[in-house]
Short mmCIF file of C-alpha atoms in Angstrom, two decimals:
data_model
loop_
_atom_site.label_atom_id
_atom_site.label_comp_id
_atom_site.label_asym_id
_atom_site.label_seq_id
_atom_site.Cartn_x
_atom_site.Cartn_y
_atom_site.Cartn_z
CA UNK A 25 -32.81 -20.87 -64.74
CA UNK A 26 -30.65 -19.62 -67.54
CA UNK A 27 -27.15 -19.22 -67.34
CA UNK A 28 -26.63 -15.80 -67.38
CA UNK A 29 -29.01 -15.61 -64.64
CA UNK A 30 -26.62 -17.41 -62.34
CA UNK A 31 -23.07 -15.73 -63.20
CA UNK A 32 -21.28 -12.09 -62.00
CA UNK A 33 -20.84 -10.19 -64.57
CA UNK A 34 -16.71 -8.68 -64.97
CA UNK A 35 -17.10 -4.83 -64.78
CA UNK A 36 -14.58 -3.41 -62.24
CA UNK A 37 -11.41 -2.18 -63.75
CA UNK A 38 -7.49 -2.02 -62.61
CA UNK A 39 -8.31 1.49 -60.92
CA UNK A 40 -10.93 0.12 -59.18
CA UNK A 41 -9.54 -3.00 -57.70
CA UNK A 42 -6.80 -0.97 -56.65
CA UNK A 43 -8.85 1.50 -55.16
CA UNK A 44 -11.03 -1.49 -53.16
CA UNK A 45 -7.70 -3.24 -51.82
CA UNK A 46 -6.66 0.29 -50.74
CA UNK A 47 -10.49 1.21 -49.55
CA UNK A 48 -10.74 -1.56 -47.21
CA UNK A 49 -7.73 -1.19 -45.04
CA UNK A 50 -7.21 2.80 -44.91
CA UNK A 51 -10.09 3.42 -42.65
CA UNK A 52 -10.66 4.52 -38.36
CA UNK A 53 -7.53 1.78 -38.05
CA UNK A 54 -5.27 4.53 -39.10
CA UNK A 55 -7.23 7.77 -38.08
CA UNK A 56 -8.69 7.24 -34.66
CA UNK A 57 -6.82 3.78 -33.50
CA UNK A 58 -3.22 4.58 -33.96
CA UNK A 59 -3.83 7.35 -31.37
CA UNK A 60 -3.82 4.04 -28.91
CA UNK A 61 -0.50 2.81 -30.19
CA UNK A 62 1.32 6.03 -29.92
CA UNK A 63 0.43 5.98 -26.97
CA UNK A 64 2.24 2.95 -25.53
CA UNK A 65 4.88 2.42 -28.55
CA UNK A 66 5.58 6.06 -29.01
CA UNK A 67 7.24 6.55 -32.19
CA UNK A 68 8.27 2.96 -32.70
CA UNK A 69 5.03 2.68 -34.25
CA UNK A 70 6.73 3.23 -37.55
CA UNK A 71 8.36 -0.02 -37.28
CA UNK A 72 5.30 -1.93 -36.25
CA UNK A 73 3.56 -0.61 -39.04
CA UNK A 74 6.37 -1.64 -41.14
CA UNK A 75 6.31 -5.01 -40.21
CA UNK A 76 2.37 -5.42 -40.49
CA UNK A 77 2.69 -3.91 -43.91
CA UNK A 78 5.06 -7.07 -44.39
CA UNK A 79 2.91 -9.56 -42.94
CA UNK A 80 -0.12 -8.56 -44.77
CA UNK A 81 1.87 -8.21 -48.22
CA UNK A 82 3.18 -12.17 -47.54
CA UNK A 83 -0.46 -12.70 -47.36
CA UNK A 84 -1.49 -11.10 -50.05
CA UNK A 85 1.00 -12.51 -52.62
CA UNK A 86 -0.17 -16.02 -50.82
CA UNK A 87 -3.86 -14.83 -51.35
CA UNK A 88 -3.02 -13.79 -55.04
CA UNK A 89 -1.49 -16.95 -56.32
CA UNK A 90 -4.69 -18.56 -55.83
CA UNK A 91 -6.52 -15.85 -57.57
CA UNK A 92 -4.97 -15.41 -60.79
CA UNK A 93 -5.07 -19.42 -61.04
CA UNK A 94 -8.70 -19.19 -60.67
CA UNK A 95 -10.34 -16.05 -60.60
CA UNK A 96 -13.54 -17.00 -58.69
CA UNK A 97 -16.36 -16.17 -56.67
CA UNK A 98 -15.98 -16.89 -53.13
CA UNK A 99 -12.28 -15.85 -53.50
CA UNK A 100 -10.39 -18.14 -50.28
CA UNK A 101 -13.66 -20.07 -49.56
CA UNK A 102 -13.73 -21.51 -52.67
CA UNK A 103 -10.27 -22.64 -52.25
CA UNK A 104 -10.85 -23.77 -49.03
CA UNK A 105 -12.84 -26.08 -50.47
CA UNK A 106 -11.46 -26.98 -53.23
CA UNK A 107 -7.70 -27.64 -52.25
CA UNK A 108 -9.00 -28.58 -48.20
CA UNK A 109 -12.05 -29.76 -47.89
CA UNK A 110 -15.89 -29.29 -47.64
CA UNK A 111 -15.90 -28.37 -43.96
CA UNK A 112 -12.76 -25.58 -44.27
CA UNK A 113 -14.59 -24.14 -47.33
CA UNK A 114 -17.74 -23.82 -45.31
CA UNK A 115 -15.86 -22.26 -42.22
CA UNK A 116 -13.76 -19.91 -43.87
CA UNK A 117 -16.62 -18.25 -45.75
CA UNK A 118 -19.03 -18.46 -43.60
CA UNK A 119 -16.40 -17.19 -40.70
CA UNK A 120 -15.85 -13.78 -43.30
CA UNK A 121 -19.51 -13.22 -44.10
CA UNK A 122 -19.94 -13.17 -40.48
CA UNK A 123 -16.85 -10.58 -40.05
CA UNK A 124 -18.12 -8.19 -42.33
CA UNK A 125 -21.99 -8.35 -41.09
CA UNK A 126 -20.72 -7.09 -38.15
CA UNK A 127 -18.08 -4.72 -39.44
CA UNK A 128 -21.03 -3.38 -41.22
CA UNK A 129 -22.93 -2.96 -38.60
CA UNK A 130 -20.41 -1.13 -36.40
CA UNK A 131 -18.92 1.53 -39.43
CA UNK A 132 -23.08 2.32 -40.08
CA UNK A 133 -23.60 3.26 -36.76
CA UNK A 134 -20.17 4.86 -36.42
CA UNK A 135 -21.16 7.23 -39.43
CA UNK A 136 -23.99 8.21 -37.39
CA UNK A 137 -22.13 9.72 -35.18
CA UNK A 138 -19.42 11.31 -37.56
CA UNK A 139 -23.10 13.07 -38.82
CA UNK A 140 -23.81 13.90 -34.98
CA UNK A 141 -20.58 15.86 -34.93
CA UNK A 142 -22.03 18.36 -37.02
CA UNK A 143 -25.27 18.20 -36.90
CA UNK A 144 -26.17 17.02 -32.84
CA UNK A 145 -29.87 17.62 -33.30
CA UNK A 146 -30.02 14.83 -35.88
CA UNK A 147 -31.13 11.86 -34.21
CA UNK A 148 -28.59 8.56 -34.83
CA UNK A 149 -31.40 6.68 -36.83
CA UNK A 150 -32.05 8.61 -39.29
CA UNK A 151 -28.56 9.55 -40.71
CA UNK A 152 -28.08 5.49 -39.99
CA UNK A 153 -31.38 4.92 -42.15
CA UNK A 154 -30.12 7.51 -44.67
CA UNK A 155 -26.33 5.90 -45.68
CA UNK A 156 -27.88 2.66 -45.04
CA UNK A 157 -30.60 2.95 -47.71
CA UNK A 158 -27.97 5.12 -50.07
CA UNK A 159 -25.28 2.02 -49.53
CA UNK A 160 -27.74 -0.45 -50.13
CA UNK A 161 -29.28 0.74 -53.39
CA UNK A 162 -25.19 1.51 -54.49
CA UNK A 163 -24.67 -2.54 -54.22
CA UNK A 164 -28.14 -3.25 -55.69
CA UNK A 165 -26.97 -1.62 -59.04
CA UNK A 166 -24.27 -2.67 -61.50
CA UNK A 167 -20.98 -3.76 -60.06
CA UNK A 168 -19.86 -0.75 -62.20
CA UNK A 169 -21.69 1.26 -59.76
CA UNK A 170 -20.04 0.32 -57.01
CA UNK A 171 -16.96 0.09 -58.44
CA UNK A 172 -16.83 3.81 -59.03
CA UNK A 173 -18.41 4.55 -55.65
CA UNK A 174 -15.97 2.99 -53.89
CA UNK A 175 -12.87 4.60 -56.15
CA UNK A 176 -14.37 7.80 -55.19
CA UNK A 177 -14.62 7.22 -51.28
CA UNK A 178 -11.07 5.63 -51.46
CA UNK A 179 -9.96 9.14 -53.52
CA UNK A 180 -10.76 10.65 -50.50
CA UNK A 181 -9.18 9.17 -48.17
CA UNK A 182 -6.05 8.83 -50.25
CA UNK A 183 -5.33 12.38 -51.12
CA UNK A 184 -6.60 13.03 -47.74
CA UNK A 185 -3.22 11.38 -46.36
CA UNK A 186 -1.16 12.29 -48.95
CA UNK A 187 -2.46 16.40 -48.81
CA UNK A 188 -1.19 15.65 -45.22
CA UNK A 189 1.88 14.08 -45.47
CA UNK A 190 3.02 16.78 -48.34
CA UNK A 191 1.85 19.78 -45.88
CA UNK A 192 4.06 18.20 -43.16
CA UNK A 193 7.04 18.08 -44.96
CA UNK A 194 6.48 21.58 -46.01
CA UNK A 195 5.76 22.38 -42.39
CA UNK A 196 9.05 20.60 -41.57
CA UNK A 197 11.23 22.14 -43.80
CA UNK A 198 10.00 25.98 -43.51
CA UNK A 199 10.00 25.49 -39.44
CA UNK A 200 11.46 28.19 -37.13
CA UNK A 201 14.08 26.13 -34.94
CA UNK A 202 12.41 27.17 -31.77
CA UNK A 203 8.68 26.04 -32.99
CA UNK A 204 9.81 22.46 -31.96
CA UNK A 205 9.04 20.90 -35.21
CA UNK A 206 11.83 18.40 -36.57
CA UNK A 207 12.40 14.97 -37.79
CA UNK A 208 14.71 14.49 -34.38
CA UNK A 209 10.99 14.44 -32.19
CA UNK A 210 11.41 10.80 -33.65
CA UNK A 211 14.09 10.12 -31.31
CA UNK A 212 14.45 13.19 -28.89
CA UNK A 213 11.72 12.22 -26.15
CA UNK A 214 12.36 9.26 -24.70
CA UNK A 215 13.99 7.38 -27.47
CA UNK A 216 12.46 5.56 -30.75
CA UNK A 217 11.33 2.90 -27.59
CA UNK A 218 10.19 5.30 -25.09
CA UNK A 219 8.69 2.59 -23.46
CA UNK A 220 11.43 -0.18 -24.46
CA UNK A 221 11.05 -3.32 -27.01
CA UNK A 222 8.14 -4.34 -25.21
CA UNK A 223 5.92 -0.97 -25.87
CA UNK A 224 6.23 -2.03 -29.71
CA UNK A 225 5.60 -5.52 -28.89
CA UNK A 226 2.33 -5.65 -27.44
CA UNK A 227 0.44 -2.90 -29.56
CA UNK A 228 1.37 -5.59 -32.46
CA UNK A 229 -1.89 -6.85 -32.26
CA UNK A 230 -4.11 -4.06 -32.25
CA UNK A 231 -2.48 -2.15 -34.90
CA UNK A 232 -2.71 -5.44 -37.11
CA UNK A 233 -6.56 -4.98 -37.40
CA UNK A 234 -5.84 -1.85 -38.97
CA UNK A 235 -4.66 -3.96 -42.35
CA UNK A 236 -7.62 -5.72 -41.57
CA UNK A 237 -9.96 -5.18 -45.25
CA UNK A 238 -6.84 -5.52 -47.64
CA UNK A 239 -7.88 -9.48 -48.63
CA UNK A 240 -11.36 -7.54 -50.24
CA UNK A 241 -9.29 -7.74 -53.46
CA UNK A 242 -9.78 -11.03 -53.52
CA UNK A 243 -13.60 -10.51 -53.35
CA UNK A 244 -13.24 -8.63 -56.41
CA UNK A 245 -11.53 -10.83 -58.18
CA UNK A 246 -14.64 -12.48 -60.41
CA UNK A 247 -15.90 -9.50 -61.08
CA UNK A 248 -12.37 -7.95 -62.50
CA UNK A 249 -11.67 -7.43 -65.94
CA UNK A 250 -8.59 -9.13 -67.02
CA UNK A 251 -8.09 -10.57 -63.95
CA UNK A 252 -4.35 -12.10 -65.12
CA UNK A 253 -3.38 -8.70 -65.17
CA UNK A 254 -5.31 -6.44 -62.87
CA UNK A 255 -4.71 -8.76 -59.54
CA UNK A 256 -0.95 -8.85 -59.72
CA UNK A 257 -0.49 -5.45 -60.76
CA UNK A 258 -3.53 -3.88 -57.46
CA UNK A 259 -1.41 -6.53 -54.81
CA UNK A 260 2.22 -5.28 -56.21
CA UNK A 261 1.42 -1.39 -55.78
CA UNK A 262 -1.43 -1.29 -53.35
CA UNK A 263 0.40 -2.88 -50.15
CA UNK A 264 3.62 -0.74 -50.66
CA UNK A 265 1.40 2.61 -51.14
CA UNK A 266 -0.61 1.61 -47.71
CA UNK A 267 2.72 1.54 -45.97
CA UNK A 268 4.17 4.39 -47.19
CA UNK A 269 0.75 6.16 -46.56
CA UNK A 270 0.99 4.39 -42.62
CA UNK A 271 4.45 4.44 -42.00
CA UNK A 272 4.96 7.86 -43.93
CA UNK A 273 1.69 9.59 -42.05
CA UNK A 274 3.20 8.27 -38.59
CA UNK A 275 6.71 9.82 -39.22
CA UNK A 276 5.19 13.10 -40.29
CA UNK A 277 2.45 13.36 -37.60
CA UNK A 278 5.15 12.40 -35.13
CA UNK A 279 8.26 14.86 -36.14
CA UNK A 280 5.34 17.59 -36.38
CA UNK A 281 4.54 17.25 -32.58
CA UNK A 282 6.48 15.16 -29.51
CA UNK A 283 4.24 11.82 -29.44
CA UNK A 284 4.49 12.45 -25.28
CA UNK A 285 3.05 15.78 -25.73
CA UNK A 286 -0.29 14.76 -27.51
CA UNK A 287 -4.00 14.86 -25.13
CA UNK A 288 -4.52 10.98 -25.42
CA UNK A 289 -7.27 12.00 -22.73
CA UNK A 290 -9.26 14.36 -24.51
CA UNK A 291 -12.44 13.19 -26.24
CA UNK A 292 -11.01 13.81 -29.79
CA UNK A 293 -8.69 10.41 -29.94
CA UNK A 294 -7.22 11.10 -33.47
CA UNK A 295 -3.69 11.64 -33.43
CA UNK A 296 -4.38 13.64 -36.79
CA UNK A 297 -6.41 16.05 -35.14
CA UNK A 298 -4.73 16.55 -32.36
CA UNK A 299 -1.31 17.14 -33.66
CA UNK A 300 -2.90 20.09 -36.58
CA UNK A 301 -5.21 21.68 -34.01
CA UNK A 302 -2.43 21.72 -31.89
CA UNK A 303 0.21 23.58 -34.20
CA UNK A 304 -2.62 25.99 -34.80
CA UNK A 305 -5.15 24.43 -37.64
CA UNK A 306 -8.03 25.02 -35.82
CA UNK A 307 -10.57 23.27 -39.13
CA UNK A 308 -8.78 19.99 -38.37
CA UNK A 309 -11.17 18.55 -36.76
CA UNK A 310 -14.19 19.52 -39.31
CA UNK A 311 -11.71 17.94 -41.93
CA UNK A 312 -10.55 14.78 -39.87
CA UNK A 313 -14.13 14.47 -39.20
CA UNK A 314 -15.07 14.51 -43.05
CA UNK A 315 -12.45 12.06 -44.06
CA UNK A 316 -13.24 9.86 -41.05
CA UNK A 317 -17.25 9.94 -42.22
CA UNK A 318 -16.22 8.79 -45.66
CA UNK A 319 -13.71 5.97 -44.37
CA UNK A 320 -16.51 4.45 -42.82
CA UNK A 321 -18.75 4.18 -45.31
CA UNK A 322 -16.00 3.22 -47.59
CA UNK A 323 -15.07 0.55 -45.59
CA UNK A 324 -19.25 -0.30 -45.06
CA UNK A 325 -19.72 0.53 -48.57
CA UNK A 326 -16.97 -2.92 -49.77
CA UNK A 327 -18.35 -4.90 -46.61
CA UNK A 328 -21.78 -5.39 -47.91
CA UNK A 329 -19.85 -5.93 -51.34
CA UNK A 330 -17.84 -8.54 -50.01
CA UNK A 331 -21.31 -10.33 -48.13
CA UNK A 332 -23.04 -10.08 -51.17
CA UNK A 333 -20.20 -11.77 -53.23
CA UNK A 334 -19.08 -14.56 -50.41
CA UNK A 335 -22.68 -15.59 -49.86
CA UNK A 336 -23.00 -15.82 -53.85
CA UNK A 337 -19.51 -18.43 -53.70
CA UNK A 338 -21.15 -20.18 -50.49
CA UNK A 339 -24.04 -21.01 -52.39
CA UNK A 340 -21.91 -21.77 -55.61
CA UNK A 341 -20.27 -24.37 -53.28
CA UNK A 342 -23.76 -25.63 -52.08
CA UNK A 343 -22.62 -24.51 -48.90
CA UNK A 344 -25.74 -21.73 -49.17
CA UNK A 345 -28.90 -22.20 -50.36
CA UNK A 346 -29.61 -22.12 -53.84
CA UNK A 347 -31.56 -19.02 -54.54
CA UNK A 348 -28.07 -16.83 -53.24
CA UNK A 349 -26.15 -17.50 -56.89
CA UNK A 350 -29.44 -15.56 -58.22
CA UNK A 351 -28.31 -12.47 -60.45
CA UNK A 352 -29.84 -9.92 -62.35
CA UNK A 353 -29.33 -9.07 -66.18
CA UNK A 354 -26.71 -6.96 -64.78
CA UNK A 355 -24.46 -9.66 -63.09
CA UNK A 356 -25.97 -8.33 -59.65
CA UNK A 357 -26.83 -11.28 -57.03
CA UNK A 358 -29.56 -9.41 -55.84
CA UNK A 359 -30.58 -12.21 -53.31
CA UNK A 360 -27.13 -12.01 -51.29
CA UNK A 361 -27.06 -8.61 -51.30
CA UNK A 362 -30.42 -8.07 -49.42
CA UNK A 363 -29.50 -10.83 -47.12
CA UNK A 364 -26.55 -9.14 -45.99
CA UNK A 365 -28.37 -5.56 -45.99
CA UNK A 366 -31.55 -7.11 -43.55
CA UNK A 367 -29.00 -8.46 -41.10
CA UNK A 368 -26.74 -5.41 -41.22
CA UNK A 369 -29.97 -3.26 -40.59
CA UNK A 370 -30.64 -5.71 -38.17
CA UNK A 371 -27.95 -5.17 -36.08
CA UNK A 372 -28.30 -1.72 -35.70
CA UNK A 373 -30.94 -1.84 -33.32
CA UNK A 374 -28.03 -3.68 -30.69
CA UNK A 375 -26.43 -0.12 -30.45
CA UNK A 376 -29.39 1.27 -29.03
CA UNK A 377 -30.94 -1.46 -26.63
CA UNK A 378 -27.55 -3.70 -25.61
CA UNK A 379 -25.22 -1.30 -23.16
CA UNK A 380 -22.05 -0.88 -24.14
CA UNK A 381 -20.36 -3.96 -22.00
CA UNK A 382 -22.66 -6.25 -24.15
CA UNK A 383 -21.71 -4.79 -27.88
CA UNK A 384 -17.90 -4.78 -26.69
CA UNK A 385 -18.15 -7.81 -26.59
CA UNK A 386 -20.06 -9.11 -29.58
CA UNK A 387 -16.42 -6.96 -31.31
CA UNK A 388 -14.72 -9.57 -29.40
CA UNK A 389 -16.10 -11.92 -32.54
CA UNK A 390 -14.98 -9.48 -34.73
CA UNK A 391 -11.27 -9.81 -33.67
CA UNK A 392 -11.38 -13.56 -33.46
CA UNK A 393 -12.71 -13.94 -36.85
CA UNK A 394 -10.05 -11.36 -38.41
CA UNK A 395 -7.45 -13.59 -37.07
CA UNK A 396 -9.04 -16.75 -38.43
CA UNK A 397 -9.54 -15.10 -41.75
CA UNK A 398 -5.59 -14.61 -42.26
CA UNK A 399 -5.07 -18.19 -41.03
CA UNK A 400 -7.15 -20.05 -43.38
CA UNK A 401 -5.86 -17.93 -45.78
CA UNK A 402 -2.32 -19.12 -45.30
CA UNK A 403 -3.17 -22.59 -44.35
CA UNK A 404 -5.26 -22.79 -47.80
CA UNK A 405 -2.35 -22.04 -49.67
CA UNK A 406 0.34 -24.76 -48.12
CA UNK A 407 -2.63 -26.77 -49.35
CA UNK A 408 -2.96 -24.93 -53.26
CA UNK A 409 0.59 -25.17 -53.39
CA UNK A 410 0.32 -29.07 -52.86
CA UNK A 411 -2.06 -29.48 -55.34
CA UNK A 412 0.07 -27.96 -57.46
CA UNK A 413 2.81 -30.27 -57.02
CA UNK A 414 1.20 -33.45 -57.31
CA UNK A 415 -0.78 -32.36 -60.91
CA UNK A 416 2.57 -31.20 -62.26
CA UNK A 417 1.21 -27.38 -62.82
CA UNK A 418 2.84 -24.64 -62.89
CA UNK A 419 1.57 -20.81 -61.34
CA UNK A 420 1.49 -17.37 -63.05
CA UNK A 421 1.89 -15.47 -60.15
CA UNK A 422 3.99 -17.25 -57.36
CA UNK A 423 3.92 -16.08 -53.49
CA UNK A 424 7.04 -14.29 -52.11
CA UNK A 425 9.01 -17.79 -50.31
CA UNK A 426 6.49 -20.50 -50.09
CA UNK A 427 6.17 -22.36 -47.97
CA UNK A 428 8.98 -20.27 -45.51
CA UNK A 429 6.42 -17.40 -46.07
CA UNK A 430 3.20 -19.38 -44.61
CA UNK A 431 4.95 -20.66 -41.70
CA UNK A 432 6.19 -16.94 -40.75
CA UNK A 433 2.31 -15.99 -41.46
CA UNK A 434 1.31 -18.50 -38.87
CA UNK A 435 4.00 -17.65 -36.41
CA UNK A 436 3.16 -14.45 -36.66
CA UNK A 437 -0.53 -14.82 -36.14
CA UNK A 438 0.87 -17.43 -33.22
CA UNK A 439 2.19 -14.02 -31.58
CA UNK A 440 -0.50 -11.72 -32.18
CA UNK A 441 -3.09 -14.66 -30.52
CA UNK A 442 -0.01 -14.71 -27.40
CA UNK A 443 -0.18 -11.04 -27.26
CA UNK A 444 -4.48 -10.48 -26.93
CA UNK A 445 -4.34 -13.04 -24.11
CA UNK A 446 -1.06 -11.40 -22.19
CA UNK A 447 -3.24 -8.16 -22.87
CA UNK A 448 -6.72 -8.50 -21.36
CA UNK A 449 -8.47 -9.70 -24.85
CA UNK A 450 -8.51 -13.73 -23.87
CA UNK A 451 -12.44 -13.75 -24.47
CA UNK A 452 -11.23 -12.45 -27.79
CA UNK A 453 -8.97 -15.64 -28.30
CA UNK A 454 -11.34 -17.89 -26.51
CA UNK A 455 -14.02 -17.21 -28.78
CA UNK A 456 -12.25 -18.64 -31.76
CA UNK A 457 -12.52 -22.45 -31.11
CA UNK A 458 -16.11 -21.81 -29.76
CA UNK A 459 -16.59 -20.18 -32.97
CA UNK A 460 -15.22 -23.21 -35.10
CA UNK A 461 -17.24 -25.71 -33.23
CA UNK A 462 -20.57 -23.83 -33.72
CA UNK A 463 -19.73 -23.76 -37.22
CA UNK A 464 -18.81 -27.68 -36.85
CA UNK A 465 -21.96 -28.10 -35.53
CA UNK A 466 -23.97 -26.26 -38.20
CA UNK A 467 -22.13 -28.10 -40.78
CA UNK A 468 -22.57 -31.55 -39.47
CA UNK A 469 -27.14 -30.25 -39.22
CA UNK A 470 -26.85 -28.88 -43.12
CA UNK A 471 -24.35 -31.74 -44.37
CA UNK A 472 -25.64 -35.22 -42.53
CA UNK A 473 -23.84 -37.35 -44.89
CA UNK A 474 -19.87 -35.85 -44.79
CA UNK A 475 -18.26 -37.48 -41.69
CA UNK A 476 -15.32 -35.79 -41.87
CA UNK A 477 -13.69 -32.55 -44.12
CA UNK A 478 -12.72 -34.56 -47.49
CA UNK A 479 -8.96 -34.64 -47.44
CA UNK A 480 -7.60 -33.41 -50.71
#
């Protein structure tokens, strides 16, 4: 096998892995699932998405440093294995292939039902079987291909929020004083803690998954142009433009309308919706809708990307078989990518035959591995950073107060793991070290000879 037939191919521009870093984490996190946090944090939800915004960004900076050293395939797997061992390399990519198979799965079937809105008589398969086969053929072409589809999905979304936020501040400023729209509905109704510290405190976790997608940058990474360049410069502006687009969304949504006067019972649970349709946009809902459909299959659209790619640095590692670092003349590893696409197609069938009880809580895996992925990520890096020390080198693009940085990472995460148990999620939690120890397991079958993860 030559070696151009084994190597990714470095096609996606600065626009484009800013758009992916930005594609992956605006999605139904922010649309449909903030409507939850209002709900118990009222407007304090500002400040909790302020302080995931900071979380994520220590991560990301962490995440970084490793990239621009060696912009790789496999992105934190491949330092996992490199700076850890064989066994953490195995489980951290192995743990996010598995993440976004079943992300996949559930924003496929999700646009389904975005289609259903419209069009009821359409049976789920077949608009499932549709984006499916359109997504698919997308990531079977050049990475230039999806590079673009994915800036243009992202475009949507993003002047989606930012049409929004504009037309609320216009709304804002040209409001009648007795229409009840004002920056003081921040504070008027309860307080910025309506329901105390505590309300804030406990919706940290579940509004953390809604950064959940950001780390795809470093999935991207191989395939960048100029990667020296391009990842500092996507990291530096992308996380400060998702919190202004969070944090600035939630204080326009919520001085717009009193957060205790939005229908958190109706059937429509986006907080965008309901606050437009209630100040008289009746289309809201046809245009939430839209940008909802296209944030799904945004954020399907970079998971099957970010299969393809980690299966491709698995089997770079020899922690995959062989035939997954297979490309095309175009830099395309056509193997991995229809891998990923049979077992996401797979998995569709589960939304018609398991009930609902039983898919809830094959997401419980989902949530578990999200967690995991951020602490490997931060644990990796204590162990780059020591490498780094004891060879004498020096790094182009540093983290943000390493090592204080990593331990606040893993206190955080310490929290958020605290919080899912106090909160009803402890299959959630539970499922973690049963997750490790199938993967310890799996390891020990492919890998008879490695006792132990090699200490590095």
């Amino acid at each position: 096998m030559s070696n151009e037939s084994t190597q990714l191919q470095r096609g996606l521009k600065n626009r484009h892995i800013q758009l992916i870093a930005m594609g992956g984490a605006i999605g139904t996190g922010l649309f449909l699932g903030s409507a939850h946090v209002i709900e118990k944090a009222g407007p304090s939800i500002i400040l909790g998405y302020a302080i995931g915004g900071l979380i994520v960004f220590l991560i990301m900076r962490q995440l970084g440093e490793m990239i621009v050293h060696e912009p790789v395939a496999g992105s934190f797997s491949h330092f996992a294995n490199k700076y850890w061992g064989k066994f953490p390399g195995f489980l951290t990519g192995w743990n996010y292939w598995m993440l976004y198979v079943l992300v996949a799965m559930t924003e496929l079937t999700a646009v389904g039902k975005y289609i259903n809105y419209w069009w009821p008589e359409i049976p789920n398969w077949i608009s499932v079987l549709f984006f499916f086969v359109l997504i698919t053929l997308i990531n079977l072409g050049n990475v230039k291909f999806y590079g673009e589809s994915e800036f243009w999905l992202s475009i949507v979304k993003v002047t989606a929020i930012i049409a929004m936020i504009v037309f609320g501040i216009y709304l804002i400023l040209t409001a009648d004083v007795t229409s009840g729209i004002a920056f003081s509905n921040l504070w008027s109704h309860g307080g910025f803690f309506p329901n105390g510290f505590e309300g804030l405190f406990f919706m940290l976790a579940f509004l953390m998954f809604g950064f959940g997608g950001i780390e795809l940058v470093g999935m991207a990474a191989a395939e960048a142009k100029d990667p020296e360049k391009t990842i500092p410069k996507a990291i530096n502006q992308v996380v400060p433009r998702i919190l202004i687009f969070y944090v600035g969304s939630m204080i326009i949504l919520l001085s717009l309308v009193p957060w205790n006067q939005l229908n958190f019972g109706g059937l429509d649970k986006s907080p965008f919706v309901m606050v437009f349709s209630m100040i008289g946009i009746a289309w809201a809902a046809h245009l939430v809708n839209f940008i909802i459909l296209t944030a799904a299959l945004s954020v399907y659209n970079s998971g099957m990307y970010a299969n393809s790619r980690m299966l491709y640095g698995l089997a770079k590692q020899g922690n995959a078989p062989k035939i997954f670092t297979k490309t095309n003349k175009h830099g395309v590893p056509i193997p991995a990518v229809l891998l990923s696409a049979f077992l996401i197609l797979g998995c569709v069938p589960l939304n018609y035959y398991l009930p609902e009880d039983a898919l809830s809580h094959l997401m419980y895996v989902v949530v578990g591995a999200l967690v995991l992925n951020w602490l490997m990520i931060t644990l990796t890096h204590l162990k780059f950073k020591r490498a780094l020390r004891l060879t004498n080198q020096t790094s182009k693009y540093p983290a943000l107060w390493a090592p204080m940085s990593n331990f606040v990472v893993i206190i955080f995460i310490g929290v958020v793991l605290y919080i899912m148990w106090d909160q009803g999620f402890k299959e959630s939690v539970l499922m973690i070290p049963v997750w490790i120890t199938l993967m310890l397991i799996l390891f020990d079958i492919l890998n008879p000879n490695e006792i132990k993860p090699e200490e590095k």
